[in-house]
Amino acid sequence: MAIKSPYLLFLGDAHDALAAKVAQGIVDWRPDNCVGQLRLDGCNADCGLTDMTVEQAVAAGAKTLVIGVANRGGVIADSWIEVLQSALDQGLDLAAGLHNKLADVPAIASKAQLLGRRLHDVRHPTETYPVGSGLPRRGKRVLPVGTDCSCGKMYTALALEKAMRARGIDSDFRATGQTGILICGSGVSVDAVVSDFISGATEVLAPEATDDNHWDIVEGQGSLYHPSFAGVTTGLIHGAQPDYLVLCHEPTRTHMRGLPHYPIPDVKACMEANLATARLTSPDVKFAGISVNTAALSEADADACIKELESTHGLPTVDPFRTGVDRLVDALL
Amino acid sequence: MAIKSPYLLFLGDAHDALAAKVAQGIVDWRPDNCVGQLRLDGCNADCGLTDMTVEQAVAAGAKTLVIGVANRGGVIADSWIEVLQSALDQGLDLAAGLHNKLADVPAIASKAQLLGRRLHDVRHPTETYPVGSGLPRRGKRVLPVGTDCSCGKMYTALALEKAMRARGIDSDFRATGQTGILICGSGVSVDAVVSDFISGATEVLAPEATDDNHWDIVEGQGSLYHPSFAGVTTGLIHGAQPDYLVLCHEPTRTHMRGLPHYPIPDVKACMEANLATARLTSPDVKFAGISVNTAALSEADADACIKELESTHGLPTVDPFRTGVDRLVDALL
């Protein structure tokens, strides 16, 4: 069920810019989907959009208020409810990717039902999915995979979509997590799907294309080397049936996210493990290149890191933020 | 939440013996947990227990009526409800592993709530689990893995528990699917857990032992080579943190269960893939042996098959049904 756009982005009482990173992601990747931002007293974030009341946003054409802020604990704050109710009253749907659901807040759920508004709790899948079939399907698919969680897979996928569309290539980012879903307006939060249906949900998310030259860029999740989440990653790889993988890597990390007792894998070993897994449903899968997140490095160190990975692995290596992903797109085409 | 035993096994109107295979599994592996069987008119199955009414079963000490029959569709039949209500009235809890829930049948749910009885819908986890930590934990664990789904992993695990207990070894079968849970009275249906928590649920299921010499025999699920379910298998392997694997194989199968377009993997390649996955959380993991389901073969062909696998792979090879699993237990110890 797609989220109706354009959006009014709700920044609430975000205590800093990082707390509003979901809203910032939407502005960065889908600026045309945003009519404005709504900030409450005490908000310390600013996504650079026009500040609007709900009334002004409706007048500007907004269809959905998207909660683009996460407070501590990732829950819907009591101080937000008055504005959210007002948005429903004035004709907007609501969307959020928080741990608790809009639909579980009685003051919001009852009003939405009364008025016939939609509540999109994108972290909580409501559809049911078939088990994966593994059947080959038309179209081309690329999947970023990571040495770790949170090392740039979503950013890389969105950058690929943007660069491909700029060249006129028919391509779609397919979101598999809540931020990606709020950015592009639809998708499946695969880590919240019942485990029997991980690959099946991914097959539904990135279905057979009507054209051989259509590209789906499927957002990656987790890492085969992360003992908490590798099951999600495996099902996602099998369901995505990728023609190409892109390895995403954060070179300064010393251990797997949240697990100080697990080292970051060797890049080469990680690539081989991902290929071995992906070959089950996509026998000819290859790596198109490497995407490094060098945000923590100086310009000189970032250059050196990118060059070293490129020469070691013989694959185009980019930092999407510093260099763009054009060389990956060249490799894909 | 353990299911209270002993059980009255409900065979309902099973149209053949196969429809009552859950009940038969309980009788085979936990005969002391069963006081009798209850059959409705038209039942064509017989587990060899004394036929009893609910009253007689309660008098014999039964604590739970277990639905040991699956009709077409795997749902609770209307014709069963009168008996199930009577069981609740007379003090029994109910347990089932069907697709629809006892708790979703109003005539059952309301009576159970009124009387304070428990409804165990073992296919549908009700607990919440943490994400997996991957931390090493005390005790020994063995996990059967398969070239395919449904090739003897549960049977092998239960046979290992029985053989180990017969030698006085402290060991527990840890159920990961609905039949296993009904057989041993507790467990987690891992394929029904939200995918972020597969490995975490398995860590909870087979927790740190208080004794280095305790063995957990964790029931396997799916196969790394099954594109529908390999995500479940991966998370289960990581959470189980096995010291030993046992490869389960059905030698006459020509394709992966339900997927005619996917061949059965090479046994050697399958073993290597499972070791590679398991090493992430259990670096010294090894195969203890091979368990073949030769039910479809003649005695002579079964013998030849077992000998060939044993000599090719240099590992003790058994058919739990034909030969028992003592040679696997020898290898584990």
XYZ file of C-alpha atoms in Angstrom:
666
model
C 0.000 0.000 0.000
C 1.801 3.122 -1.181
C 1.943 6.181 1.035
C 0.176 9.090 -0.698
C 2.489 12.004 -1.489
C 3.423 14.817 -1.180
C 4.289 14.851 2.491
C 4.335 17.247 5.380
C 7.424 16.197 7.359
C 6.885 16.232 11.106
C 10.101 16.965 13.013
C 8.361 17.202 16.384
C 10.627 18.195 19.236
C 13.752 16.558 17.753
C 16.538 17.277 20.191
C 19.181 17.402 17.454
C 19.620 16.976 13.703
C 20.364 13.243 14.052
C 16.954 12.649 15.663
C 15.370 13.904 12.429
C 17.492 11.790 10.088
C 14.477 10.040 8.584
C 13.035 13.403 7.543
C 16.439 14.468 6.243
C 16.649 11.261 4.182
C 13.307 12.013 2.556
C 14.414 15.589 1.754
C 17.759 14.353 0.369
C 16.331 11.645 -1.886
C 12.766 12.717 -2.649
C 12.722 16.536 -2.336
C 9.779 16.784 -4.739
C 7.701 14.675 -2.323
C 7.907 17.270 0.466
C 5.760 20.419 0.761
C 7.170 21.565 4.100
C 8.194 20.748 7.652
C 6.294 21.080 10.934
C 8.343 21.732 14.063
C 7.122 21.914 17.658
C 8.538 24.182 20.360
C 12.017 23.052 21.320
C 12.811 21.391 17.994
C 16.550 21.593 17.279
C 16.445 20.038 13.801
C 15.875 21.803 10.506
C 15.589 20.036 7.155
C 15.646 23.329 5.253
C 12.001 23.166 4.168
C 9.388 25.879 4.698
C 7.902 25.692 8.191
C 4.160 25.070 7.915
C 1.117 24.482 10.025
C -1.098 21.545 9.111
C -3.514 24.001 7.459
C -0.773 25.511 5.301
C 0.494 22.074 4.290
C -2.994 20.942 3.247
C -3.361 24.138 1.228
C 0.000 23.324 -0.421
C -1.305 19.901 -1.461
C 0.064 17.604 1.282
C -1.604 14.187 1.470
C 0.307 12.538 4.334
C 2.013 13.712 7.498
C 5.191 11.639 7.861
C 6.791 11.355 11.286
C 10.425 11.997 10.414
C 11.754 12.105 13.950
C 12.779 9.434 16.420
C 12.887 10.317 20.093
C 14.658 8.199 22.681
C 12.998 4.786 22.608
C 11.510 5.293 19.163
C 7.945 5.729 20.368
C 5.090 8.142 19.642
C 5.328 10.964 22.209
C 2.250 12.216 24.040
C 3.197 15.765 23.057
C 2.737 14.877 19.360
C -0.810 13.568 19.582
C -2.634 16.904 19.320
C -0.897 17.736 16.019
C -1.399 14.210 14.666
C -5.121 14.380 15.463
C -5.332 17.763 13.808
C -3.672 16.348 10.669
C -6.261 13.570 10.522
C -9.054 16.109 11.005
C -7.772 18.138 8.089
C -7.587 15.248 5.673
C -4.054 13.879 5.962
C -3.022 10.245 6.330
C -0.214 9.495 8.814
C 2.973 7.469 8.310
C 5.624 6.413 10.821
C 8.406 3.849 11.195
C 8.520 3.729 14.973
C 8.571 0.757 17.322
C 5.068 1.363 18.611
C 2.264 1.730 16.124
C 0.086 4.702 15.279
C -2.684 2.111 15.106
C -2.091 1.209 18.767
C -2.607 4.760 20.055
C -6.367 4.897 20.766
C -6.670 8.677 20.290
C -5.158 8.340 16.806
C -6.646 4.994 15.749
C -10.230 5.927 16.611
C -10.043 9.248 14.789
C -8.437 7.671 11.703
C -11.145 5.033 11.562
C -13.916 7.584 12.011
C -12.554 9.795 9.236
C -11.376 7.033 6.883
C -7.707 8.061 6.980
C -4.841 5.608 6.486
C -2.240 4.921 9.171
C 1.022 3.559 7.727
C 3.112 1.825 10.398
C 5.876 0.872 8.000
C 7.929 -1.111 10.512
C 5.034 -3.541 10.940
C 4.016 -5.444 7.792
C 0.283 -5.909 7.497
C 0.219 -7.903 4.268
C 0.749 -11.645 4.139
C 3.329 -13.053 1.755
C 3.822 -16.382 -0.002
C 6.886 -18.537 0.655
C 9.615 -17.861 -1.887
C 9.488 -19.834 -5.140
C 13.023 -19.198 -6.387
C 11.647 -19.123 -9.945
C 13.732 -17.048 -12.375
C 12.079 -13.763 -13.277
C 12.491 -11.127 -15.924
C 14.317 -7.860 -15.307
C 17.653 -6.985 -13.770
C 18.307 -6.647 -10.076
C 21.198 -5.305 -8.045
C 21.596 -5.732 -4.279
C 24.052 -3.979 -1.973
C 25.407 -6.332 0.713
C 27.579 -5.367 3.659
C 30.553 -6.406 5.718
C 28.375 -5.192 8.615
C 24.966 -3.641 9.353
C 24.576 0.132 8.918
C 27.529 0.628 6.614
C 25.843 2.410 3.681
C 23.641 -0.108 1.858
C 20.533 2.100 1.699
C 22.535 5.170 0.726
C 24.323 3.217 -2.017
C 21.039 1.843 -3.376
C 19.397 5.284 -3.473
C 22.489 6.781 -5.108
C 22.401 4.051 -7.762
C 18.734 4.750 -8.491
C 19.410 8.473 -8.797
C 22.425 8.009 -11.088
C 20.631 5.461 -13.275
C 17.513 7.606 -13.618
C 19.746 10.574 -14.526
C 20.953 8.486 -17.476
C 17.401 7.640 -18.452
C 17.588 4.053 -17.238
C 14.292 2.599 -16.048
C 15.063 1.764 -12.408
C 13.377 1.521 -9.013
C 14.727 1.553 -5.504
C 12.945 -1.224 -3.564
C 12.870 -0.443 0.149
C 13.343 -3.203 2.739
C 13.521 -1.090 5.916
C 11.433 1.627 7.513
C 13.560 4.619 6.485
C 13.714 3.428 2.895
C 9.952 2.841 2.857
C 9.234 6.366 4.127
C 11.664 7.813 1.558
C 10.172 6.095 -1.468
C 6.621 5.601 -0.201
C 6.348 1.808 -0.356
C 8.267 -1.370 0.444
C 8.476 -4.215 2.941
C 10.237 -4.076 6.302
C 11.750 -7.540 5.783
C 13.264 -7.862 9.229
C 9.722 -7.643 10.630
C 8.295 -10.362 8.344
C 7.715 -13.842 9.818
C 10.885 -15.781 9.043
C 9.250 -18.383 6.782
C 8.420 -15.576 4.348
C 11.637 -13.514 4.074
C 12.506 -14.623 0.558
C 8.852 -14.686 -0.527
C 8.277 -11.114 0.672
C 11.368 -10.011 -1.249
C 10.088 -11.705 -4.409
C 6.850 -9.715 -4.031
C 8.755 -6.503 -3.346
C 10.860 -6.781 -6.505
C 8.540 -8.660 -8.873
C 9.077 -9.825 -12.408
C 9.649 -6.793 -14.627
C 7.638 -6.279 -17.790
C 10.832 -5.244 -19.579
C 14.183 -7.067 -19.677
C 15.965 -3.747 -19.262
C 14.220 -2.660 -16.094
C 16.471 -2.435 -13.019
C 15.333 -3.026 -9.459
C 17.818 -1.794 -6.870
C 16.903 -3.749 -3.759
C 17.900 -2.251 -0.425
C 20.176 -4.630 1.502
C 19.811 -5.530 5.192
C 22.199 -6.838 7.827
C 25.239 -8.891 6.888
C 25.982 -12.584 6.400
C 28.654 -12.035 9.069
C 26.312 -10.550 11.661
C 25.182 -13.389 13.968
C 22.025 -11.521 14.997
C 20.702 -10.825 11.501
C 22.345 -13.115 8.925
C 19.100 -15.067 8.557
C 17.373 -11.922 7.282
C 20.278 -11.238 4.923
C 20.191 -14.806 3.544
C 16.460 -14.763 2.834
C 16.751 -11.307 1.300
C 19.585 -12.384 -1.014
C 17.641 -15.464 -2.149
C 14.440 -13.511 -2.734
C 16.181 -10.618 -4.496
C 17.742 -13.018 -7.011
C 20.361 -10.372 -7.850
C 22.253 -10.202 -11.132
C 24.796 -7.992 -9.399
C 25.942 -7.351 -5.864
C 27.724 -4.260 -4.544
C 29.859 -4.701 -1.447
C 29.328 -1.949 1.146
C 32.044 -1.391 3.721
C 32.929 1.024 6.504
C 36.736 0.831 6.770
C 37.252 2.221 10.280
C 34.929 -0.091 12.147
C 36.661 -2.501 14.522
C 33.820 -4.895 15.309
C 30.333 -5.903 14.131
C 27.683 -3.387 15.158
C 26.556 -4.043 18.718
C 28.824 -7.085 19.096
C 32.325 -6.181 20.375
C 33.259 -9.887 20.368
C 32.747 -10.236 16.569
C 35.418 -8.774 14.236
C 34.599 -7.225 10.865
C 35.112 -9.894 8.179
C 37.827 -9.833 5.571
C 36.429 -8.079 2.479
C 37.413 -10.877 0.102
C 35.939 -13.622 2.298
C 32.754 -11.602 2.719
C 32.396 -11.204 -1.044
C 32.881 -14.931 -1.588
C 30.304 -15.827 1.074
C 27.752 -13.479 -0.487
C 28.362 -14.907 -3.953
C 28.012 -18.471 -2.657
C 24.671 -17.612 -1.048
C 23.372 -15.616 -4.017
C 24.283 -18.322 -6.567
C 21.489 -20.545 -5.246
C 18.814 -18.427 -6.948
C 21.015 -16.453 -9.366
C 23.771 -18.737 -10.676
C 25.593 -16.054 -12.719
C 25.631 -13.342 -10.034
C 28.722 -11.099 -9.934
C 30.020 -8.154 -7.955
C 29.683 -4.867 -9.850
C 31.906 -3.023 -7.417
C 32.583 -1.788 -3.914
C 30.958 1.135 -2.091
C 32.954 2.498 0.837
C 31.635 4.818 3.505
C 34.710 6.971 4.205
C 32.918 9.617 6.265
C 35.309 8.984 9.167
C 38.461 9.466 7.037
C 40.339 12.534 5.800
C 40.243 13.251 2.072
C 43.738 11.783 1.635
C 42.985 8.671 3.690
C 39.680 8.176 1.874
C 41.449 8.339 -1.497
C 44.052 5.858 -0.357
C 41.407 3.505 1.053
C 39.365 3.571 -2.170
C 42.458 3.003 -4.344
C 43.651 0.129 -2.197
C 40.294 -1.680 -2.285
C 40.067 -1.129 -6.024
C 43.509 -2.575 -6.739
C 43.159 -5.460 -4.274
C 39.811 -6.643 -5.619
C 39.974 -5.447 -9.210
C 36.529 -3.846 -8.972
C 35.326 -0.246 -9.384
C 35.332 1.273 -5.902
C 33.457 4.425 -4.914
C 32.276 6.419 -1.940
C 28.757 7.452 -3.002
C 29.013 10.668 -0.993
C 32.515 11.736 -2.077
C 32.794 10.341 -5.605
C 29.260 9.446 -6.669
C 28.369 6.033 -8.021
C 28.783 6.611 -11.761
C 31.581 4.072 -12.003
C 29.276 1.439 -10.457
C 26.572 2.299 -12.986
C 29.155 1.947 -15.777
C 29.995 -1.516 -14.456
C 26.318 -2.517 -14.246
C 25.645 -1.484 -17.831
C 5.411 -22.121 28.612
C 5.504 -25.917 28.898
C 2.439 -27.976 27.992
C 1.233 -29.862 31.087
C 1.432 -33.645 30.729
C 0.236 -36.353 30.535
C -1.863 -35.941 27.436
C -5.094 -37.244 26.003
C -4.344 -37.522 22.264
C -7.213 -36.357 20.093
C -7.292 -38.194 16.744
C -10.633 -36.672 15.708
C -11.960 -37.986 12.420
C -8.511 -38.630 10.892
C -9.173 -40.094 7.470
C -6.009 -42.221 7.539
C -2.994 -42.968 9.717
C -0.926 -40.222 8.068
C -3.440 -37.590 9.174
C -2.664 -38.567 12.783
C 1.118 -38.503 12.411
C 1.561 -35.839 15.094
C -0.213 -38.104 17.605
C 1.856 -41.061 16.410
C 5.046 -39.038 16.905
C 4.092 -38.295 20.496
C 3.338 -41.986 21.123
C 6.621 -43.054 19.487
C 8.865 -40.642 21.355
C 7.056 -39.859 24.619
C 4.805 -42.869 25.346
C 4.844 -42.105 29.061
C 3.255 -38.725 28.351
C 0.072 -40.291 26.922
C -2.841 -41.693 28.929
C -5.019 -42.593 25.957
C -6.532 -41.580 22.639
C -9.910 -40.074 21.766
C -11.393 -40.928 18.355
C -14.561 -39.569 16.789
C -16.903 -41.539 14.522
C -15.247 -42.213 11.198
C -11.678 -42.054 12.517
C -9.413 -44.329 10.480
C -6.265 -43.829 12.546
C -5.192 -45.778 15.624
C -2.099 -44.964 17.680
C -2.483 -48.145 19.739
C -3.469 -46.382 22.958
C -6.564 -47.115 25.051
C -9.640 -45.354 23.642
C -10.996 -42.960 26.234
C -13.677 -40.362 26.763
C -12.621 -37.037 28.213
C -13.993 -38.190 31.601
C -11.913 -41.369 31.544
C -8.789 -39.443 30.530
C -9.229 -36.960 33.395
C -9.688 -39.881 35.798
C -6.453 -41.361 34.413
C -4.597 -38.122 35.205
C -4.598 -36.302 31.840
C -3.782 -32.576 32.058
C -3.946 -31.536 28.370
C -5.876 -32.631 25.301
C -3.435 -32.495 22.372
C -4.851 -32.277 18.853
C -2.758 -34.914 17.101
C -4.594 -34.840 13.791
C -4.390 -32.600 10.747
C -7.328 -32.477 8.374
C -7.112 -31.042 4.906
C -6.112 -27.396 5.279
C -4.745 -27.890 8.774
C -7.599 -26.108 10.503
C -9.797 -26.750 13.550
C -12.914 -28.579 12.314
C -16.377 -27.573 13.490
C -17.071 -31.211 14.343
C -14.309 -31.122 16.973
C -15.564 -28.162 18.962
C -18.012 -29.996 21.203
C -15.298 -32.375 22.454
C -12.791 -29.558 22.870
C -15.298 -27.564 24.947
C -16.037 -30.639 27.037
C -12.304 -31.090 27.679
C -12.056 -27.491 28.906
C -15.113 -28.016 31.127
C -13.529 -31.035 32.714
C -10.248 -29.333 33.547
C -7.968 -29.976 30.578
C -5.802 -27.452 28.756
C -5.706 -27.698 24.940
C -2.692 -27.820 22.611
C -2.529 -27.731 18.816
C -0.069 -26.991 16.034
C -2.563 -26.040 13.330
C -2.607 -23.067 10.997
C -5.573 -21.432 12.668
C -5.449 -20.871 16.382
C -7.538 -22.376 19.165
C -7.445 -18.850 20.583
C -9.204 -17.547 17.445
C -12.209 -19.895 17.759
C -14.656 -17.890 19.918
C -16.437 -20.948 21.347
C -13.104 -22.266 22.602
C -11.401 -19.013 23.558
C -14.268 -17.707 25.664
C -14.654 -20.956 27.587
C -10.912 -21.242 28.200
C -10.800 -17.703 29.529
C -13.808 -18.243 31.761
C -12.369 -21.419 33.241
C -8.726 -20.310 33.380
C -7.467 -23.039 31.030
C -4.415 -22.636 28.795
C -4.588 -22.798 25.001
C -1.236 -23.734 23.428
C -1.119 -22.760 19.752
C 2.413 -23.996 19.250
C 2.738 -22.825 15.649
C 2.269 -19.225 16.786
C 4.918 -17.904 19.191
C 3.485 -15.632 21.867
C 6.718 -14.742 23.627
C 9.027 -11.978 22.485
C 12.698 -12.740 21.995
C 15.893 -10.691 22.070
C 18.105 -10.368 19.003
C 20.890 -12.943 18.988
C 24.097 -12.033 20.831
C 26.392 -14.706 19.393
C 28.140 -14.902 22.805
C 29.774 -18.277 23.520
C 27.851 -20.321 26.073
C 28.520 -23.348 28.225
C 27.315 -26.835 27.329
C 27.461 -28.921 24.169
C 25.064 -28.636 21.271
C 24.425 -30.760 18.197
C 22.257 -29.693 15.250
C 20.987 -31.857 12.379
C 21.054 -29.993 9.054
C 19.605 -31.212 5.778
C 20.230 -31.403 2.077
C 16.499 -30.572 1.902
C 13.454 -29.902 4.099
C 11.602 -32.908 5.558
C 14.420 -35.406 5.237
C 14.649 -36.680 8.809
C 16.104 -33.906 10.979
C 13.497 -34.146 13.754
C 13.585 -37.932 13.771
C 17.389 -37.912 13.948
C 17.382 -35.402 16.816
C 14.829 -37.388 18.827
C 16.726 -40.633 18.168
C 19.944 -38.966 19.398
C 18.234 -37.813 22.592
C 16.840 -41.285 23.234
C 20.172 -43.018 22.596
C 22.112 -40.526 24.714
C 19.670 -40.744 27.607
C 19.866 -44.547 27.403
C 23.591 -44.187 28.085
C 22.932 -41.896 31.030
C 24.060 -38.758 29.204
C 22.340 -35.562 30.308
C 20.661 -34.399 27.090
C 17.586 -32.511 25.871
C 15.829 -32.392 22.537
C 15.039 -28.721 21.787
C 12.037 -28.432 19.487
C 11.943 -25.792 16.733
C 8.737 -26.868 14.943
C 5.165 -27.620 15.921
C 5.383 -31.423 15.886
C 8.550 -31.398 17.956
C 6.986 -28.951 20.429
C 3.918 -31.170 20.884
C 6.159 -34.223 21.317
C 8.394 -32.789 24.003
C 5.987 -30.230 25.476
C 7.934 -27.025 24.859
C 10.019 -25.218 22.252
C 9.896 -22.390 19.715
C 8.379 -22.612 16.234
C 11.318 -20.690 14.731
C 9.856 -20.388 11.246
C 7.009 -18.366 12.783
C 9.268 -15.953 14.684
C 9.774 -12.445 13.252
C 12.915 -12.681 11.137
C 15.009 -10.248 13.191
C 14.801 -12.692 16.102
C 15.535 -16.128 14.555
C 18.982 -16.519 16.095
C 17.914 -14.823 19.343
C 14.940 -17.171 19.763
C 17.250 -20.144 19.203
C 19.665 -18.836 21.846
C 16.731 -18.685 24.302
C 15.548 -22.168 23.270
C 18.936 -23.800 23.914
C 20.366 -21.601 26.679
C 23.685 -21.791 28.451
C 23.914 -25.103 30.304
C 24.809 -25.238 33.980
C 27.120 -28.176 33.245
C 29.839 -28.449 30.559
C 28.706 -32.005 29.840
C 25.068 -31.233 29.128
C 23.973 -31.833 25.535
C 21.263 -29.911 23.750
C 20.076 -31.579 20.564
C 18.495 -28.749 18.596
C 15.911 -29.704 15.980
C 16.974 -28.495 12.535
C 14.732 -26.657 10.050
C 14.792 -26.199 6.286
C 18.054 -26.330 4.339
C 20.686 -23.806 3.285
C 19.892 -25.009 -0.255
C 16.151 -24.388 -0.064
C 15.457 -20.919 -1.535
C 12.199 -20.578 0.402
C 13.580 -21.288 3.860
C 17.381 -20.874 3.947
C 17.005 -17.670 5.972
C 15.380 -19.656 8.786
C 18.126 -22.286 8.556
C 20.873 -19.648 8.701
C 19.457 -17.909 11.776
C 18.870 -21.276 13.452
C 22.461 -22.407 12.815
C 23.867 -19.149 14.189
C 21.633 -19.223 17.269
C 22.218 -22.926 17.955
C 25.995 -22.383 18.016
C 26.510 -26.106 17.424
C 29.645 -28.017 18.421
C 28.578 -30.741 15.998
C 26.373 -31.009 12.942
C 24.753 -34.161 11.554
C 23.928 -34.169 7.846
C 20.434 -35.520 7.090
C 19.744 -36.783 3.589
C 17.025 -38.563 1.647
C 18.841 -40.313 -1.221
C 15.940 -40.880 -3.621
C 14.700 -37.332 -3.843
C 15.197 -35.685 -7.231
C 14.469 -32.062 -6.362
C 14.062 -29.718 -3.408
C 10.731 -30.150 -1.654
C 8.038 -28.202 -3.484
C 10.497 -26.785 -6.051
C 10.904 -29.040 -9.118
C 13.314 -26.501 -10.641
C 15.846 -26.845 -7.788
C 18.044 -29.974 -7.674
C 19.157 -31.631 -4.438
C 22.656 -30.348 -3.596
C 25.790 -32.419 -3.663
C 26.299 -33.875 -0.170
C 29.896 -32.666 0.120
C 29.067 -29.126 -1.022
C 26.114 -29.023 1.370
C 28.318 -30.061 4.276
C 30.880 -27.389 3.436
C 28.210 -24.681 3.176
C 26.781 -25.647 6.559
C 30.231 -25.631 8.174
C 31.005 -22.215 6.671
C 27.768 -20.796 8.085
C 28.127 -22.462 11.483
C 31.737 -21.324 11.971
C 30.592 -17.732 12.455
C 29.310 -18.486 15.971
C 31.057 -21.823 16.585
C 34.549 -21.705 15.037
C 35.483 -25.339 15.807
C 32.231 -26.937 14.586
C 32.535 -30.367 12.919
C 30.285 -32.977 11.367
C 29.709 -35.947 13.681
C 28.201 -38.049 10.926
C 25.470 -38.563 8.367
C 21.873 -39.683 8.927
C 20.142 -41.118 5.866
C 16.433 -41.701 5.505
C 16.369 -44.892 3.412
C 12.668 -45.657 3.876
C 12.198 -45.664 0.090
C 14.998 -48.207 -0.507
C 15.208 -51.993 -0.234
C 17.345 -53.431 2.551
C 20.170 -54.142 0.107
C 20.006 -50.725 -1.532
C 19.860 -49.032 1.866
C 22.965 -50.902 3.002
C 24.805 -49.952 -0.164
C 23.748 -46.306 0.136
C 24.881 -46.066 3.751
C 28.233 -47.726 2.977
C 28.869 -45.493 0.016
C 28.177 -42.281 1.948
C 30.357 -43.524 4.801
C 33.321 -44.298 2.570
C 32.973 -41.164 0.437
C 32.828 -38.778 3.376
C 34.757 -40.689 6.018
C 32.029 -40.162 8.604
C 29.837 -42.581 10.559
C 26.639 -42.989 8.546
C 23.357 -44.357 9.915
C 19.687 -44.673 9.157
C 18.090 -43.923 12.569
C 15.166 -46.212 11.778
C 17.136 -49.170 10.344
C 20.418 -49.009 12.247
C 19.840 -46.702 15.206
C 22.103 -43.752 15.942
C 24.583 -45.332 18.345
C 27.486 -44.761 15.981
C 26.634 -41.056 15.876
C 26.561 -40.956 19.676
C 29.975 -42.676 19.722
C 31.288 -39.984 17.402
C 29.831 -37.185 19.549
C 31.424 -38.542 22.719
